[in-house]
Amino acid sequence: MEDEIIRRVAELDAESTEVAEEAQHALIALGPSVLEPLIAAAPALNPFGQLCAIEVFTALADPRPAGILIGMLGSESATVRQWAAEALAELGVRRAVPCLRQAYDAFLRRGEAPDDSEGEGLRRALTELGARETVLPPRSAALRGSGGALDGLWPVEHLPEVIRDLADHGQAVLYFQIWELTPDGGRRGGGGPGIDWDVDLDRPWPETVASCRDWALLAAEAVDVAPDRVVTISWIDVTDLRVDGPQEARAVG
């Protein structure tokens, strides 16, 4: 088995993504015995190989790769940084919080758009590890579904009200995603807002919030309402734009 593990780890660095993905699935099937060789090899893998390694680490749900995942927060690849952050959150690595904050500060300094995937991943990781509190107004919380496939989702009929409520509490809506509930209790993607909007961070925060609200409401007008359609919403607080400061947002309600 040792020889197979070494061979499969090496295949993660293959030029063919199909070969790398096949090796990823094989390593997961081999179980925890692959972790030490994979941890040792991961820093030298190409970015796609590192993404495959991250998938193995999260699938095996073992905290041993925490150190290498923290190191990946400094990768030149934005996707590797994002996936590493999300993996640290999934594995519950609380000691990664200072490095996650540093990674998010670096993200802000680069002037990336707040709705960039890396920013979303870093904020989500900080939230899940207890280092950031999402501002969720009471009314929006009351409208959100709970239990089963509805957990944490809003029926699309409430979308305009939630957008207005978030804005009234100083939250800038970045985008929303429509989902369709499936008979087996799952969900499938039903499309985005149809239009994108930029977040102008050079404007006073209240103006940014109002602009995002107006664009989001315009996009919401085109959303078809149906009993099996729900929505997830992404938004940020002004404290999410703070560099070298606490990333916790204030509590509302």
Coordinates of N, CA and C in Angstrom, one line a residue:
M1 N 0.8 -1.2 0.0 CA 0.0 0.0 0.0 C 0.9 1.3 0.0
E2 N 2.0 1.2 0.6 CA 2.9 2.4 0.7 C 3.3 2.8 -0.7
D3 N 3.6 1.9 -1.5 CA 4.0 2.2 -2.9 C 2.9 2.9 -3.6
E4 N 1.7 2.4 -3.4 CA 0.5 3.0 -4.1 C 0.2 4.4 -3.6
I5 N 0.4 4.6 -2.3 CA 0.2 5.9 -1.8 C 1.2 6.9 -2.4
I6 N 2.5 6.5 -2.4 CA 3.5 7.4 -3.0 C 3.2 7.7 -4.5
R7 N 2.7 6.7 -5.2 CA 2.4 6.9 -6.6 C 1.2 7.8 -6.8
R8 N 0.2 7.6 -6.0 CA -1.0 8.4 -6.1 C -0.7 9.9 -5.7
V9 N 0.1 10.1 -4.7 CA 0.5 11.4 -4.3 C 1.2 12.1 -5.4
A10 N 2.1 11.4 -6.0 CA 2.9 12.0 -7.2 C 1.9 12.4 -8.3
E11 N 0.9 11.6 -8.5 CA 0.0 11.8 -9.6 C -0.9 13.1 -9.4
L12 N -0.9 13.6 -8.2 CA -1.6 14.9 -8.0 C -0.9 16.0 -8.7
D13 N 0.3 15.8 -9.0 CA 1.1 16.8 -9.7 C 1.1 16.6 -11.2
A14 N 0.3 15.7 -11.7 CA 0.2 15.4 -13.2 C -0.3 16.6 -14.0
E15 N 0.2 16.7 -15.2 CA -0.3 17.8 -16.1 C -1.8 17.6 -16.4
S16 N -2.3 16.4 -16.4 CA -3.7 16.1 -16.7 C -4.5 16.2 -15.4
T17 N -5.5 17.1 -15.5 CA -6.4 17.2 -14.3 C -7.2 16.0 -14.0
E18 N -7.5 15.2 -15.1 CA -8.2 14.0 -14.9 C -7.4 13.0 -14.1
V19 N -6.1 12.9 -14.4 CA -5.2 12.0 -13.7 C -5.1 12.4 -12.2
A20 N -5.0 13.7 -12.0 CA -4.9 14.3 -10.6 C -6.2 14.0 -9.8
E21 N -7.3 14.2 -10.5 CA -8.6 14.0 -9.8 C -8.8 12.5 -9.5
E22 N -8.4 11.6 -10.4 CA -8.5 10.2 -10.1 C -7.6 9.8 -8.9
A23 N -6.4 10.4 -8.9 CA -5.5 10.1 -7.7 C -6.1 10.7 -6.4
Q24 N -6.8 11.8 -6.5 CA -7.5 12.4 -5.3 C -8.5 11.4 -4.8
H25 N -9.3 10.9 -5.6 CA -10.4 9.9 -5.2 C -9.8 8.6 -4.6
A26 N -8.7 8.2 -5.3 CA -8.0 7.0 -4.8 C -7.4 7.2 -3.4
L27 N -6.8 8.4 -3.2 CA -6.2 8.7 -1.9 C -7.3 8.7 -0.8
I28 N -8.4 9.3 -1.1 CA -9.5 9.3 -0.1 C -10.0 7.9 0.2
A29 N -10.1 7.1 -0.8 CA -10.5 5.7 -0.5 C -9.5 4.9 0.3
L30 N -8.2 5.3 0.2 CA -7.1 4.6 1.0 C -7.2 5.0 2.5
G31 N -7.8 6.1 2.8 CA -8.0 6.5 4.2 C -6.8 7.2 4.8
P32 N -6.9 7.4 6.2 CA -5.9 8.2 6.9 C -4.5 7.9 6.7
S33 N -4.1 6.7 6.3 CA -2.7 6.4 6.1 C -2.0 7.2 5.0
V34 N -2.8 7.9 4.2 CA -2.2 8.8 3.2 C -1.8 10.1 3.7
L35 N -2.2 10.5 4.9 CA -2.1 11.9 5.3 C -0.6 12.3 5.5
E36 N 0.2 11.6 6.2 CA 1.6 12.0 6.4 C 2.3 12.2 5.1
P37 N 2.3 11.2 4.1 CA 3.0 11.4 2.9 C 2.4 12.6 2.1
L38 N 1.1 12.8 2.2 CA 0.5 13.9 1.4 C 0.8 15.2 2.0
I39 N 0.9 15.3 3.4 CA 1.2 16.5 4.0 C 2.7 16.9 3.7
A40 N 3.5 15.9 3.6 CA 4.9 16.2 3.2 C 5.1 16.7 1.8
A41 N 4.2 16.2 0.9 CA 4.4 16.5 -0.5 C 3.6 17.7 -0.9
A42 N 2.6 18.1 -0.2 CA 1.7 19.2 -0.6 C 2.3 20.5 -0.9
P43 N 3.3 21.0 -0.2 CA 3.9 22.3 -0.5 C 4.5 22.4 -1.9
A44 N 5.0 21.3 -2.4 CA 5.7 21.3 -3.7 C 4.7 21.0 -4.9
L45 N 3.5 20.7 -4.6 CA 2.5 20.4 -5.7 C 2.1 21.7 -6.5
N46 N 1.7 21.5 -7.7 CA 1.2 22.6 -8.5 C -0.2 23.0 -7.9
P47 N -0.7 24.2 -8.2 CA -1.9 24.7 -7.6 C -3.1 23.7 -7.7
F48 N -3.2 23.1 -8.9 CA -4.4 22.1 -9.0 C -4.1 20.9 -8.1
G49 N -2.9 20.5 -8.0 CA -2.6 19.4 -7.1 C -2.8 19.7 -5.7
Q50 N -2.6 21.0 -5.3 CA -2.9 21.4 -3.9 C -4.4 21.4 -3.7
L51 N -5.1 21.8 -4.7 CA -6.6 21.8 -4.5 C -7.1 20.4 -4.3
C52 N -6.5 19.4 -5.0 CA -6.9 18.0 -4.8 C -6.5 17.6 -3.4
A53 N -5.3 18.0 -3.0 CA -4.8 17.6 -1.6 C -5.8 18.2 -0.6
I54 N -6.2 19.4 -0.8 CA -7.2 20.0 0.2 C -8.5 19.2 0.2
E55 N -8.9 18.7 -0.9 CA -10.1 17.9 -1.0 C -9.9 16.6 -0.2
V56 N -8.7 16.0 -0.3 CA -8.4 14.8 0.5 C -8.4 15.1 2.0
F57 N -7.8 16.2 2.4 CA -7.7 16.6 3.8 C -9.1 16.7 4.4
T58 N -10.0 17.4 3.7 CA -11.4 17.7 4.2 C -12.2 16.4 4.2
A59 N -12.0 15.6 3.2 CA -12.8 14.3 3.1 C -12.4 13.4 4.2
L60 N -11.2 13.4 4.6 CA -10.7 12.5 5.7 C -11.0 13.1 7.1
A61 N -11.3 14.4 7.1 CA -11.8 15.0 8.4 C -10.8 14.8 9.5
D62 N -9.5 15.0 9.3 CA -8.5 14.8 10.3 C -7.8 16.1 10.5
P63 N -7.5 16.5 11.7 CA -6.9 17.8 12.0 C -5.4 17.9 11.7
R64 N -4.8 16.8 11.4 CA -3.3 16.8 11.2 C -2.8 17.7 10.1
P65 N -3.6 17.9 9.0 CA -3.1 18.8 7.9 C -3.2 20.3 8.3
A66 N -3.6 20.7 9.5 CA -3.9 22.1 9.8 C -2.7 23.0 9.5
G67 N -1.5 22.5 9.9 CA -0.3 23.4 9.6 C -0.1 23.7 8.2
I68 N -0.2 22.6 7.3 CA 0.0 22.8 5.9 C -1.1 23.7 5.3
L69 N -2.3 23.5 5.8 CA -3.4 24.4 5.3 C -3.2 25.8 5.7
I70 N -2.8 26.1 6.9 CA -2.5 27.5 7.3 C -1.4 28.0 6.4
G71 N -0.4 27.3 6.1 CA 0.6 27.7 5.1 C 0.1 28.1 3.8
M72 N -0.9 27.3 3.3 CA -1.5 27.6 2.0 C -2.3 28.9 2.0
L73 N -2.5 29.5 3.1 CA -3.2 30.8 3.1 C -2.3 31.9 2.4
G74 N -1.0 31.6 2.3 CA -0.1 32.5 1.7 C 0.3 32.1 0.3
S75 N -0.5 31.2 -0.3 CA -0.2 30.8 -1.7 C -0.4 31.9 -2.7
E76 N 0.3 31.8 -3.8 CA 0.1 32.8 -4.9 C -1.2 32.6 -5.6
S77 N -1.9 31.4 -5.4 CA -3.1 31.1 -6.1 C -4.3 31.5 -5.2
A78 N -5.2 32.4 -5.7 CA -6.3 32.9 -4.9 C -7.2 31.7 -4.6
T79 N -7.4 30.8 -5.5 CA -8.3 29.6 -5.3 C -7.7 28.7 -4.2
V80 N -6.4 28.5 -4.2 CA -5.8 27.7 -3.1 C -6.0 28.4 -1.8
R81 N -5.8 29.7 -1.7 CA -6.0 30.4 -0.4 C -7.5 30.3 0.0
Q82 N -8.4 30.4 -0.9 CA -9.8 30.3 -0.6 C -10.1 28.9 0.0
W83 N -9.7 27.9 -0.8 CA -10.0 26.5 -0.4 C -9.4 26.1 0.9
A84 N -8.2 26.6 1.1 CA -7.5 26.3 2.4 C -8.3 26.9 3.6
A85 N -8.7 28.2 3.4 CA -9.5 28.8 4.4 C -10.8 28.0 4.7
E86 N -11.5 27.6 3.7 CA -12.7 26.9 3.9 C -12.4 25.5 4.6
A87 N -11.3 24.9 4.2 CA -11.0 23.6 4.8 C -10.7 23.8 6.3
L88 N -9.9 24.8 6.6 CA -9.6 25.1 8.0 C -10.9 25.3 8.9
A89 N -11.9 25.9 8.3 CA -13.2 26.1 9.0 C -13.9 24.8 9.1
E90 N -13.9 24.0 8.0 CA -14.6 22.7 8.1 C -13.9 21.8 9.1
L91 N -12.6 21.9 9.2 CA -11.9 21.0 10.2 C -11.9 21.6 11.6
G92 N -12.5 22.8 11.7 CA -12.6 23.4 13.1 C -11.3 23.8 13.7
V93 N -10.4 24.3 12.8 CA -9.0 24.7 13.3 C -9.0 26.1 13.9
R94 N -9.3 26.2 15.1 CA -9.5 27.6 15.7 C -8.2 28.3 15.8
R95 N -7.0 27.6 15.9 CA -5.8 28.3 15.9 C -5.4 29.0 14.6
A96 N -6.2 28.7 13.6 CA -5.9 29.4 12.3 C -6.4 30.8 12.2
V97 N -7.2 31.2 13.2 CA -7.9 32.5 13.1 C -6.9 33.7 12.9
P98 N -5.8 33.8 13.6 CA -4.9 34.9 13.4 C -4.4 35.0 11.9
C99 N -4.1 33.8 11.4 CA -3.6 33.7 10.0 C -4.7 34.0 9.0
L100 N -5.9 33.6 9.3 CA -7.1 33.9 8.5 C -7.3 35.4 8.4
R101 N -7.2 36.1 9.6 CA -7.3 37.5 9.6 C -6.2 38.2 8.8
Q102 N -5.0 37.7 8.9 CA -3.9 38.3 8.1 C -4.2 38.1 6.6
A103 N -4.7 36.9 6.2 CA -5.1 36.7 4.8 C -6.2 37.6 4.4
Y104 N -7.2 37.9 5.3 CA -8.2 38.8 4.9 C -7.8 40.2 4.8
D105 N -6.9 40.6 5.7 CA -6.3 41.9 5.6 C -5.6 42.1 4.3
A106 N -4.8 41.1 3.9 CA -4.1 41.1 2.6 C -5.0 41.2 1.4
F107 N -6.1 40.5 1.5 CA -7.2 40.6 0.5 C -7.7 42.0 0.4
L108 N -8.0 42.7 1.5 CA -8.5 44.0 1.5 C -7.5 45.0 0.9
R109 N -6.2 44.8 1.3 CA -5.2 45.7 0.8 C -5.0 45.7 -0.7
R110 N -5.3 44.5 -1.3 CA -5.1 44.4 -2.7 C -6.3 45.1 -3.4
G111 N -7.3 45.5 -2.7 CA -8.4 46.2 -3.3 C -9.3 45.3 -4.1
E112 N -9.4 44.0 -3.8 CA -10.3 43.1 -4.5 C -11.7 43.4 -4.2
A113 N -12.6 43.1 -5.1 CA -14.0 43.3 -4.9 C -14.5 42.4 -3.8
P114 N -15.4 43.0 -2.9 CA -15.9 42.3 -1.7 C -16.5 41.0 -2.1
D115 N -17.2 40.9 -3.2 CA -17.9 39.6 -3.6 C -17.0 38.6 -4.3
D116 N -15.7 38.9 -4.3 CA -14.7 37.9 -4.9 C -14.8 36.6 -4.1
S117 N -14.6 35.5 -4.7 CA -14.7 34.2 -4.1 C -13.8 34.1 -2.9
E118 N -12.6 34.6 -3.0 CA -11.6 34.5 -1.9 C -12.1 35.2 -0.7
G119 N -12.6 36.4 -0.9 CA -13.1 37.2 0.3 C -14.3 36.5 0.9
E120 N -15.2 35.9 0.1 CA -16.3 35.2 0.6 C -15.8 34.0 1.5
G121 N -14.9 33.3 1.0 CA -14.4 32.1 1.7 C -13.7 32.5 3.0
L122 N -12.9 33.6 3.0 CA -12.2 34.0 4.2 C -13.2 34.5 5.3
R123 N -14.2 35.3 4.8 CA -15.2 35.8 5.8 C -16.0 34.6 6.4
R124 N -16.4 33.6 5.5 CA -17.1 32.5 6.0 C -16.3 31.7 7.0
A125 N -15.0 31.5 6.7 CA -14.2 30.7 7.6 C -14.1 31.4 9.0
L126 N -13.9 32.8 9.0 CA -13.8 33.5 10.2 C -15.1 33.4 11.0
T127 N -16.2 33.4 10.3 CA -17.5 33.3 10.9 C -17.7 31.9 11.6
E128 N -17.4 30.9 10.8 CA -17.6 29.5 11.3 C -16.7 29.2 12.5
L129 N -15.5 29.9 12.5 CA -14.6 29.6 13.6 C -14.8 30.6 14.8
G130 N -15.9 31.4 14.7 CA -16.3 32.2 15.8 C -15.5 33.5 15.9
A131 N -14.8 33.9 14.9 CA -14.1 35.2 14.9 C -14.7 36.3 14.2
R132 N -15.9 36.1 13.7 CA -16.7 37.1 13.0 C -18.1 36.8 13.2
E133 N -18.9 37.9 13.5 CA -20.3 37.7 13.7 C -21.1 38.3 12.6
T134 N -21.9 37.6 11.9 CA -22.7 38.1 10.8 C -23.8 39.0 11.4
V135 N -24.0 40.2 10.8 CA -25.1 41.0 11.2 C -26.4 40.6 10.5
L136 N -27.3 40.0 11.3 CA -28.6 39.5 10.8 C -29.7 40.2 11.6
P137 N -30.4 41.2 11.0 CA -31.5 41.9 11.7 C -32.6 40.9 12.1
P138 N -33.3 41.2 13.2 CA -34.3 40.3 13.7 C -35.4 40.0 12.6
R139 N -35.9 41.0 11.9 CA -36.9 40.7 10.9 C -36.4 39.7 9.8
S140 N -35.2 39.9 9.3 CA -34.7 39.0 8.3 C -34.5 37.6 8.9
A141 N -34.1 37.5 10.2 CA -33.9 36.2 10.8 C -35.3 35.5 10.9
A142 N -36.3 36.3 11.2 CA -37.6 35.7 11.4 C -38.2 35.1 10.1
L143 N -37.8 35.8 8.9 CA -38.3 35.3 7.6 C -37.5 34.1 7.1
R144 N -36.4 33.8 7.7 CA -35.6 32.8 7.1 C -36.1 31.4 7.5
G145 N -36.0 30.5 6.6 CA -36.5 29.1 6.9 C -35.7 28.4 7.9
S146 N -36.2 27.3 8.4 CA -35.4 26.5 9.4 C -35.8 25.0 9.2
G147 N -34.9 24.2 9.4 CA -35.1 22.7 9.3 C -35.0 22.2 7.9
G148 N -34.4 21.1 7.8 CA -34.3 20.4 6.5 C -33.7 21.2 5.4
A149 N -34.2 21.1 4.2 CA -33.7 21.8 3.0 C -33.9 23.3 3.1
L150 N -34.8 23.8 4.0 CA -35.0 25.2 4.2 C -34.1 25.9 5.1
D151 N -33.3 25.1 5.8 CA -32.4 25.7 6.9 C -31.5 26.8 6.4
G152 N -31.6 28.0 6.9 CA -30.8 29.1 6.5 C -31.1 29.7 5.2
L153 N -32.2 29.4 4.6 CA -32.6 29.9 3.3 C -33.9 30.8 3.4
W154 N -34.1 31.7 2.5 CA -35.3 32.5 2.5 C -36.2 32.1 1.3
P155 N -37.5 31.9 1.5 CA -38.4 31.8 0.4 C -38.2 33.0 -0.5
V156 N -38.2 32.8 -1.8 CA -38.0 34.0 -2.7 C -39.0 35.1 -2.6
E157 N -40.2 34.8 -2.1 CA -41.2 35.8 -1.9 C -40.7 36.9 -0.9
H158 N -39.8 36.5 0.0 CA -39.3 37.5 1.0 C -38.1 38.2 0.6
L159 N -37.6 37.9 -0.6 CA -36.3 38.5 -1.0 C -36.3 40.0 -1.0
P160 N -37.3 40.8 -1.6 CA -37.2 42.2 -1.5 C -37.2 42.8 -0.1
E161 N -38.1 42.2 0.8 CA -38.2 42.6 2.1 C -36.8 42.4 2.9
V162 N -36.2 41.3 2.7 CA -34.9 41.1 3.3 C -33.8 42.0 2.8
I163 N -33.8 42.3 1.5 CA -32.8 43.2 1.0 C -33.0 44.6 1.6
R164 N -34.3 45.1 1.8 CA -34.5 46.4 2.4 C -34.1 46.4 3.9
D165 N -34.5 45.3 4.6 CA -34.2 45.2 6.0 C -32.7 45.2 6.2
L166 N -31.9 44.5 5.4 CA -30.5 44.5 5.6 C -29.9 45.9 5.4
A167 N -30.4 46.5 4.3 CA -29.9 47.9 4.1 C -30.3 48.8 5.2
D168 N -31.5 48.7 5.8 CA -31.9 49.5 6.9 C -31.0 49.4 8.1
H169 N -30.3 48.2 8.2 CA -29.4 48.0 9.3 C -27.9 48.1 8.8
G170 N -27.7 48.9 7.8 CA -26.3 49.2 7.4 C -25.5 48.1 6.7
Q171 N -26.2 47.1 6.1 CA -25.6 46.0 5.4 C -25.7 46.1 3.9
A172 N -24.5 45.9 3.2 CA -24.5 46.0 1.8 C -24.6 44.7 1.2
V173 N -25.7 44.5 0.4 CA -26.0 43.2 -0.3 C -25.1 43.1 -1.5
L174 N -24.3 42.0 -1.5 CA -23.3 41.8 -2.6 C -24.0 41.0 -3.8
Y175 N -24.7 40.0 -3.5 CA -25.4 39.2 -4.5 C -26.4 38.3 -3.8
F176 N -27.2 37.6 -4.7 CA -28.0 36.5 -4.1 C -28.0 35.4 -5.1
Q177 N -28.4 34.2 -4.6 CA -28.4 33.0 -5.4 C -29.7 32.3 -5.3
I178 N -30.4 32.0 -6.4 CA -31.7 31.3 -6.3 C -31.4 29.7 -6.4
W179 N -32.2 29.0 -5.6 CA -32.1 27.6 -5.5 C -33.5 27.0 -5.7
E180 N -33.6 25.8 -6.2 CA -34.8 25.1 -6.4 C -34.8 23.8 -5.5
L181 N -35.7 23.7 -4.6 CA -35.8 22.5 -3.8 C -36.2 21.3 -4.6
T182 N -35.6 20.2 -4.2 CA -35.8 18.9 -5.0 C -36.6 18.0 -4.1
P183 N -37.4 17.0 -4.7 CA -38.2 16.1 -4.0 C -37.5 15.3 -2.9
D184 N -36.2 15.1 -3.1 CA -35.4 14.2 -2.2 C -34.9 15.0 -1.0
G185 N -35.3 16.3 -0.9 CA -34.9 17.1 0.3 C -33.6 17.9 0.0
G186 N -33.1 17.9 -1.2 CA -31.9 18.6 -1.5 C -32.3 19.9 -2.2
R187 N -31.3 20.5 -2.9 CA -31.6 21.7 -3.7 C -30.6 21.7 -4.9
R188 N -31.0 22.4 -5.9 CA -30.2 22.6 -7.1 C -30.2 24.0 -7.5
G189 N -29.1 24.5 -8.1 CA -28.9 25.9 -8.5 C -30.0 26.3 -9.5
G190 N -30.6 27.5 -9.2 CA -31.6 28.0 -10.1 C -31.2 29.3 -10.7
G191 N -30.0 29.7 -10.6 CA -29.5 30.9 -11.2 C -29.2 32.1 -10.3
G192 N -28.5 33.0 -10.8 CA -28.1 34.2 -10.0 C -29.1 35.3 -10.2
P193 N -28.7 36.6 -9.8 CA -29.6 37.7 -9.9 C -29.8 38.2 -11.3
G194 N -29.1 37.7 -12.3 CA -29.3 38.2 -13.7 C -28.5 39.4 -14.0
I195 N -28.2 40.3 -13.0 CA -27.4 41.4 -13.2 C -26.3 41.5 -12.1
D196 N -25.2 42.0 -12.4 CA -24.2 42.2 -11.4 C -24.1 43.7 -11.0
W197 N -23.6 44.0 -9.8 CA -23.4 45.4 -9.5 C -22.1 45.5 -8.7
D198 N -21.4 46.6 -8.9 CA -20.1 46.9 -8.2 C -20.3 47.5 -6.9
V199 N -19.5 47.3 -6.0 CA -19.5 47.9 -4.7 C -18.4 49.0 -4.6
D200 N -18.9 50.2 -4.7 CA -17.9 51.4 -4.8 C -17.5 51.7 -3.3
L201 N -16.3 51.3 -3.0 CA -15.8 51.4 -1.6 C -15.3 52.8 -1.4
D202 N -15.2 53.6 -2.4 CA -14.7 55.0 -2.2 C -15.8 56.0 -1.8
R203 N -17.0 55.5 -1.8 CA -18.2 56.3 -1.4 C -18.4 56.2 0.1
P204 N -19.1 57.1 0.7 CA -19.4 56.9 2.1 C -20.3 55.6 2.3
W205 N -20.1 54.9 3.4 CA -20.7 53.6 3.6 C -22.2 53.7 3.4
P206 N -23.0 54.7 3.9 CA -24.4 54.7 3.7 C -24.8 54.8 2.2
E207 N -24.0 55.5 1.4 CA -24.2 55.5 -0.1 C -24.0 54.2 -0.7
T208 N -22.9 53.5 -0.3 CA -22.6 52.2 -0.8 C -23.8 51.2 -0.5
V209 N -24.3 51.2 0.8 CA -25.4 50.4 1.2 C -26.6 50.7 0.3
A210 N -26.9 52.0 0.1 CA -28.1 52.3 -0.7 C -28.0 51.9 -2.1
S211 N -26.8 52.0 -2.7 CA -26.6 51.6 -4.1 C -26.8 50.1 -4.2
C212 N -26.2 49.3 -3.3 CA -26.3 47.9 -3.3 C -27.8 47.5 -3.2
R213 N -28.5 48.1 -2.3 CA -29.9 47.9 -2.1 C -30.7 48.1 -3.4
D214 N -30.5 49.2 -4.0 CA -31.2 49.5 -5.2 C -30.9 48.5 -6.3
W215 N -29.7 48.2 -6.5 CA -29.3 47.2 -7.6 C -29.9 45.8 -7.2
A216 N -29.8 45.4 -6.0 CA -30.4 44.1 -5.6 C -31.9 44.1 -5.7
L217 N -32.6 45.2 -5.4 CA -34.0 45.2 -5.6 C -34.4 45.1 -7.1
L218 N -33.6 45.8 -7.9 CA -33.9 45.8 -9.3 C -33.7 44.3 -9.8
A219 N -32.6 43.7 -9.4 CA -32.4 42.3 -9.8 C -33.5 41.4 -9.3
A220 N -34.0 41.7 -8.1 CA -35.1 40.8 -7.4 C -36.4 40.9 -8.2
E221 N -36.6 42.0 -8.9 CA -37.8 42.2 -9.7 C -38.0 41.1 -10.8
A222 N -36.8 40.6 -11.2 CA -36.9 39.6 -12.3 C -36.9 38.2 -11.8
V223 N -37.0 38.0 -10.5 CA -37.0 36.6 -9.9 C -38.4 36.1 -9.9
D224 N -38.6 34.9 -10.5 CA -39.9 34.2 -10.5 C -40.2 33.6 -9.1
V225 N -41.3 33.9 -8.5 CA -41.7 33.4 -7.2 C -42.4 32.0 -7.4
A226 N -42.0 31.0 -6.6 CA -42.6 29.7 -6.7 C -42.4 29.1 -5.3
P227 N -43.3 28.2 -4.9 CA -43.1 27.5 -3.6 C -41.8 26.8 -3.4
D228 N -41.3 26.2 -4.5 CA -40.1 25.4 -4.4 C -38.8 26.2 -4.6
R229 N -38.9 27.6 -4.7 CA -37.7 28.4 -4.9 C -37.3 29.2 -3.7
V230 N -36.0 29.1 -3.4 CA -35.5 29.7 -2.2 C -34.2 30.5 -2.6
V231 N -33.7 31.3 -1.7 CA -32.6 32.2 -2.0 C -31.6 32.3 -0.9
T232 N -30.3 32.3 -1.2 CA -29.3 32.7 -0.3 C -28.8 34.1 -0.7
I233 N -28.4 34.8 0.3 CA -28.0 36.2 0.2 C -26.6 36.4 0.8
S234 N -25.8 37.1 0.1 CA -24.4 37.5 0.6 C -24.4 39.0 0.9
W235 N -23.9 39.4 2.1 CA -23.9 40.8 2.4 C -22.7 41.0 3.4
I236 N -22.3 42.3 3.5 CA -21.2 42.6 4.4 C -21.5 43.8 5.2
D237 N -20.8 44.0 6.3 CA -20.9 45.1 7.2 C -19.7 46.0 7.0
V238 N -19.8 47.3 7.4 CA -18.7 48.2 7.2 C -17.5 47.7 7.9
T239 N -17.6 46.9 9.0 CA -16.5 46.4 9.7 C -15.7 45.3 8.9
D240 N -16.4 44.8 7.9 CA -15.7 43.8 7.0 C -14.7 44.4 6.1
L241 N -14.6 45.8 6.1 CA -13.6 46.5 5.3 C -12.5 47.0 6.1
R242 N -12.4 46.7 7.3 CA -11.4 47.2 8.2 C -10.1 46.4 8.1
V243 N -9.0 47.1 7.9 CA -7.7 46.4 7.9 C -7.0 46.5 9.2
D244 N -6.3 45.5 9.6 CA -5.5 45.5 10.8 C -6.4 45.8 12.0
G245 N -7.6 45.3 12.0 CA -8.5 45.5 13.1 C -9.4 44.3 13.3
P246 N -10.2 44.3 14.3 CA -11.0 43.1 14.6 C -12.0 42.9 13.4
Q247 N -12.3 41.7 13.0 CA -13.2 41.5 11.9 C -14.6 41.2 12.4
E248 N -14.8 41.3 13.7 CA -16.2 41.0 14.3 C -17.1 42.1 13.9
A249 N -18.3 41.8 13.5 CA -19.3 42.8 13.2 C -20.1 43.0 14.5
R250 N -20.7 44.2 14.6 CA -21.5 44.4 15.8 C -22.8 43.6 15.7
A251 N -23.4 43.3 16.9 CA -24.6 42.6 16.9 C -25.8 43.5 16.7
V252 N -26.8 43.1 16.1 CA -28.0 43.9 15.8 C -29.2 43.2 16.5
G253 N -30.0 44.0 17.2 CA -31.2 43.4 17.8 C -30.8 43.0 19.2

